[in-house]
Amino acid sequence: MTTATVYANAPELSSEDYVAIGLATCFVKEEGEVRELEIIEPIPSAALEAIAKGIPTSYKLVSATTLGTVLAGDKLQIPAGFPTSAQFSDDFGQRAIAAARTYKSRTVAKALIPLGTTREDFNYSTERKRVLNTKRVVSKDDNVKQHAYTHQVL
C-alpha cells in the first residue's frame, strides 16, 4: 500500500492522483518589446479534451503525471522531459490541485494521455499570442449605446 500525501486544502486528493502538465509558449510585453517564455502549467480535463480534438494551442507538449511528482509538499518540481529554463505559472499549486479534481470527475480524459507518457502531436500554434501581462483599459467608448427608450415604461 502506498502512502498518500493529503494536501491541506484538498483532503480528497492524494499524491497518486492524475494531472496533465503542459509546456506552453507565452509572451511578456516589456518596454514595447515582446519576449517569449516557456511556462509549465496544469491543464484541466476539459481543456485537454479540446486540445486533443485539434484546436490550435500554445502547448508544445503535455505530460501525464501524478500530483505528487510535481507538488512535493510546498515545493514545485519540474517534470521529466521539461526544459530547466521553463517557469511555473502563477498559482501553480492551486491550479494543479484544481486540475487534478477535474480528472477525478472526468476519468475518460485520462485515456488521452496515459499516466507516465508525453504527447507532442497537438496543433501547436503561436499565431494568437498568449500575452501574460496585458492590462485591460476600459473607457467610455466601450459602453454599449442604448436606445433612448430603454429604461422608460411605455
mmCIF file of C-alpha atoms in Angstrom:
data_model
loop_
_atom_site.group_PDB
_atom_site.id
_atom_site.type_symbol
_atom_site.label_atom_id
_atom_site.label_comp_id
_atom_site.label_asym_id
_atom_site.label_seq_id
_atom_site.Cartn_x
_atom_site.Cartn_y
_atom_site.Cartn_z
ATOM 1 C CA MET A 1 0.000 0.000 0.000
ATOM 2 C CA THR A 2 1.384 3.422 -0.964
ATOM 3 C CA THR A 3 1.410 6.299 1.442
ATOM 4 C CA ALA A 4 -0.771 9.087 0.200
ATOM 5 C CA THR A 5 0.084 12.670 0.948
ATOM 6 C CA VAL A 6 -3.009 14.605 1.832
ATOM 7 C CA TYR A 7 -2.997 18.218 0.730
ATOM 8 C CA ALA A 8 -4.279 20.620 3.398
ATOM 9 C CA ASN A 9 -6.664 22.438 1.069
ATOM 10 C CA ALA A 10 -7.667 19.273 -0.829
ATOM 11 C CA PRO A 11 -8.186 16.336 1.558
ATOM 12 C CA GLU A 12 -9.878 14.266 -1.186
ATOM 13 C CA LEU A 13 -6.663 14.228 -3.260
ATOM 14 C CA SER A 14 -3.510 12.185 -2.809
ATOM 15 C CA SER A 15 -0.042 12.327 -4.309
ATOM 16 C CA GLU A 16 -1.057 9.465 -6.655
ATOM 17 C CA ASP A 17 -3.833 11.423 -8.412
ATOM 18 C CA TYR A 18 -3.534 12.054 -12.173
ATOM 19 C CA VAL A 19 -2.776 15.514 -13.558
ATOM 20 C CA ALA A 20 -1.752 16.707 -17.040
ATOM 21 C CA ILE A 21 1.054 19.271 -17.176
ATOM 22 C CA GLY A 22 1.745 21.316 -20.304
ATOM 23 C CA LEU A 23 4.660 23.347 -21.623
ATOM 24 C CA ALA A 24 3.115 26.489 -23.100
ATOM 25 C CA THR A 25 4.710 29.186 -25.226
ATOM 26 C CA CYS A 26 3.645 32.525 -23.773
ATOM 27 C CA PHE A 27 4.768 36.109 -24.239
ATOM 28 C CA VAL A 28 5.510 39.076 -21.984
ATOM 29 C CA LYS A 29 5.408 42.674 -23.173
ATOM 30 C CA GLU A 30 8.224 44.769 -21.704
ATOM 31 C CA GLU A 31 9.058 48.322 -22.767
ATOM 32 C CA GLY A 32 7.275 47.912 -26.097
ATOM 33 C CA GLU A 33 9.025 44.642 -26.933
ATOM 34 C CA VAL A 34 7.515 41.169 -26.771
ATOM 35 C CA ARG A 35 9.601 38.419 -25.167
ATOM 36 C CA GLU A 36 8.875 34.681 -25.426
ATOM 37 C CA LEU A 37 8.659 32.481 -22.302
ATOM 38 C CA GLU A 38 8.111 28.780 -21.720
ATOM 39 C CA ILE A 39 5.582 28.224 -18.947
ATOM 40 C CA ILE A 40 4.778 24.972 -17.130
ATOM 41 C CA GLU A 41 1.110 24.828 -16.210
ATOM 42 C CA PRO A 42 -1.521 22.262 -15.248
ATOM 43 C CA ILE A 43 -4.240 21.508 -17.796
ATOM 44 C CA PRO A 44 -7.814 20.717 -16.684
ATOM 45 C CA SER A 45 -9.620 17.778 -18.315
ATOM 46 C CA ALA A 46 -11.959 19.933 -20.453
ATOM 47 C CA ALA A 47 -9.017 21.859 -21.925
ATOM 48 C CA LEU A 48 -7.126 18.632 -22.634
ATOM 49 C CA GLU A 49 -10.136 17.166 -24.433
ATOM 50 C CA ALA A 50 -10.442 20.295 -26.596
ATOM 51 C CA ILE A 51 -6.725 20.306 -27.422
ATOM 52 C CA ALA A 52 -6.883 16.618 -28.358
ATOM 53 C CA LYS A 53 -9.659 17.407 -30.865
ATOM 54 C CA GLY A 54 -7.246 19.604 -32.819
ATOM 55 C CA ILE A 55 -7.891 23.207 -31.814
ATOM 56 C CA PRO A 56 -4.808 25.436 -32.086
ATOM 57 C CA THR A 57 -2.892 25.505 -28.818
ATOM 58 C CA SER A 58 0.180 27.129 -27.351
ATOM 59 C CA TYR A 59 1.229 23.829 -25.725
ATOM 60 C CA LYS A 60 4.374 22.297 -27.228
ATOM 61 C CA LEU A 61 3.987 19.152 -25.155
ATOM 62 C CA VAL A 62 1.724 17.704 -22.482
ATOM 63 C CA SER A 63 2.830 15.144 -19.943
ATOM 64 C CA ALA A 64 0.606 12.937 -17.769
ATOM 65 C CA THR A 65 1.957 12.586 -14.266
ATOM 66 C CA THR A 66 0.851 12.409 -10.659
ATOM 67 C CA LEU A 67 0.190 15.295 -8.340
ATOM 68 C CA GLY A 68 2.989 14.146 -6.019
ATOM 69 C CA THR A 69 5.511 14.261 -8.866
ATOM 70 C CA VAL A 70 5.057 17.999 -9.422
ATOM 71 C CA LEU A 71 3.910 19.045 -5.933
ATOM 72 C CA ALA A 72 6.074 17.701 -3.134
ATOM 73 C CA GLY A 73 4.502 19.473 -0.187
ATOM 74 C CA ASP A 74 5.021 23.164 -0.878
ATOM 75 C CA LYS A 75 7.902 22.569 -3.288
ATOM 76 C CA LEU A 76 7.362 22.583 -7.066
ATOM 77 C CA GLN A 77 9.323 20.088 -9.152
ATOM 78 C CA ILE A 78 9.878 20.328 -12.910
ATOM 79 C CA PRO A 79 8.560 17.134 -14.542
ATOM 80 C CA ALA A 80 10.917 14.921 -16.554
ATOM 81 C CA GLY A 81 11.251 15.985 -20.188
ATOM 82 C CA PHE A 82 10.615 19.676 -19.498
ATOM 83 C CA PRO A 83 13.405 22.225 -20.026
ATOM 84 C CA THR A 84 15.010 23.544 -16.848
ATOM 85 C CA SER A 85 14.688 27.084 -18.245
ATOM 86 C CA ALA A 86 10.864 26.866 -18.136
ATOM 87 C CA GLN A 87 8.988 28.739 -15.421
ATOM 88 C CA PHE A 88 5.998 27.625 -13.389
ATOM 89 C CA SER A 89 2.740 29.500 -13.938
ATOM 90 C CA ASP A 90 1.309 31.798 -11.298
ATOM 91 C CA ASP A 91 -0.590 29.888 -8.591
ATOM 92 C CA PHE A 92 0.717 26.593 -9.992
ATOM 93 C CA GLY A 93 -0.006 24.615 -6.809
ATOM 94 C CA GLN A 94 -3.622 25.725 -6.558
ATOM 95 C CA ARG A 95 -4.182 25.239 -10.277
ATOM 96 C CA ALA A 96 -2.622 21.746 -10.192
ATOM 97 C CA ILE A 97 -4.960 20.716 -7.373
ATOM 98 C CA ALA A 98 -7.947 22.136 -9.261
ATOM 99 C CA ALA A 99 -6.889 20.327 -12.461
ATOM 100 C CA ALA A 100 -6.435 17.024 -10.586
ATOM 101 C CA ARG A 101 -10.010 17.331 -9.311
ATOM 102 C CA THR A 102 -11.299 17.599 -12.894
ATOM 103 C CA TYR A 103 -9.670 14.270 -13.803
ATOM 104 C CA LYS A 104 -11.321 12.585 -10.806
ATOM 105 C CA SER A 105 -14.754 13.581 -12.097
ATOM 106 C CA ARG A 106 -13.944 13.140 -15.820
ATOM 107 C CA THR A 107 -11.906 9.921 -15.849
ATOM 108 C CA VAL A 108 -12.328 9.401 -19.618
ATOM 109 C CA ALA A 109 -9.894 12.298 -20.203
ATOM 110 C CA LYS A 110 -7.074 10.260 -18.633
ATOM 111 C CA ALA A 111 -7.120 7.948 -21.663
ATOM 112 C CA LEU A 112 -5.986 10.796 -23.953
ATOM 113 C CA ILE A 113 -2.526 10.718 -22.382
ATOM 114 C CA PRO A 114 -1.811 7.607 -20.299
ATOM 115 C CA LEU A 115 -0.016 8.146 -16.988
ATOM 116 C CA GLY A 116 3.746 8.451 -17.441
ATOM 117 C CA THR A 117 3.610 9.392 -21.132
ATOM 118 C CA THR A 118 4.048 12.628 -23.060
ATOM 119 C CA ARG A 119 2.319 13.831 -26.239
ATOM 120 C CA GLU A 120 3.720 16.380 -28.677
ATOM 121 C CA ASP A 121 1.359 15.843 -31.618
ATOM 122 C CA PHE A 122 -1.103 18.653 -30.885
ATOM 123 C CA ASN A 123 -1.981 21.529 -33.243
ATOM 124 C CA TYR A 124 0.773 23.814 -31.886
ATOM 125 C CA SER A 125 0.429 27.446 -32.967
ATOM 126 C CA THR A 126 1.528 30.833 -31.669
ATOM 127 C CA GLU A 127 -0.471 32.776 -34.239
ATOM 128 C CA ARG A 128 -2.685 34.089 -31.435
ATOM 129 C CA LYS A 129 -0.086 35.038 -28.861
ATOM 130 C CA ARG A 130 -0.803 34.446 -25.163
ATOM 131 C CA VAL A 131 0.462 37.674 -23.604
ATOM 132 C CA LEU A 132 0.658 37.237 -19.839
ATOM 133 C CA ASN A 133 0.968 40.800 -18.605
ATOM 134 C CA THR A 134 -1.651 42.635 -20.634
ATOM 135 C CA LYS A 135 -3.720 45.253 -18.904
ATOM 136 C CA ARG A 136 -7.273 45.914 -19.969
ATOM 137 C CA VAL A 137 -8.122 49.624 -20.026
ATOM 138 C CA VAL A 138 -11.829 50.348 -20.049
ATOM 139 C CA SER A 139 -13.044 53.640 -21.496
ATOM 140 C CA LYS A 140 -16.409 55.297 -22.093
ATOM 141 C CA ASP A 141 -16.146 54.254 -25.749
ATOM 142 C CA ASP A 142 -16.533 50.638 -24.618
ATOM 143 C CA ASN A 143 -20.052 51.269 -23.313
ATOM 144 C CA VAL A 144 -22.918 49.824 -25.309
ATOM 145 C CA LYS A 145 -25.103 52.539 -26.764
ATOM 146 C CA GLN A 146 -28.705 52.068 -25.739
ATOM 147 C CA HIS A 147 -31.883 53.265 -27.322
ATOM 148 C CA ALA A 148 -33.342 56.407 -25.727
ATOM 149 C CA TYR A 149 -36.439 54.483 -24.618
ATOM 150 C CA THR A 150 -34.613 51.547 -22.997
ATOM 151 C CA HIS A 151 -35.331 52.495 -19.374
ATOM 152 C CA GLN A 152 -38.728 54.103 -19.850
ATOM 153 C CA VAL A 153 -42.040 52.422 -19.203
ATOM 154 C CA LEU A 154 -44.204 52.962 -22.248
#
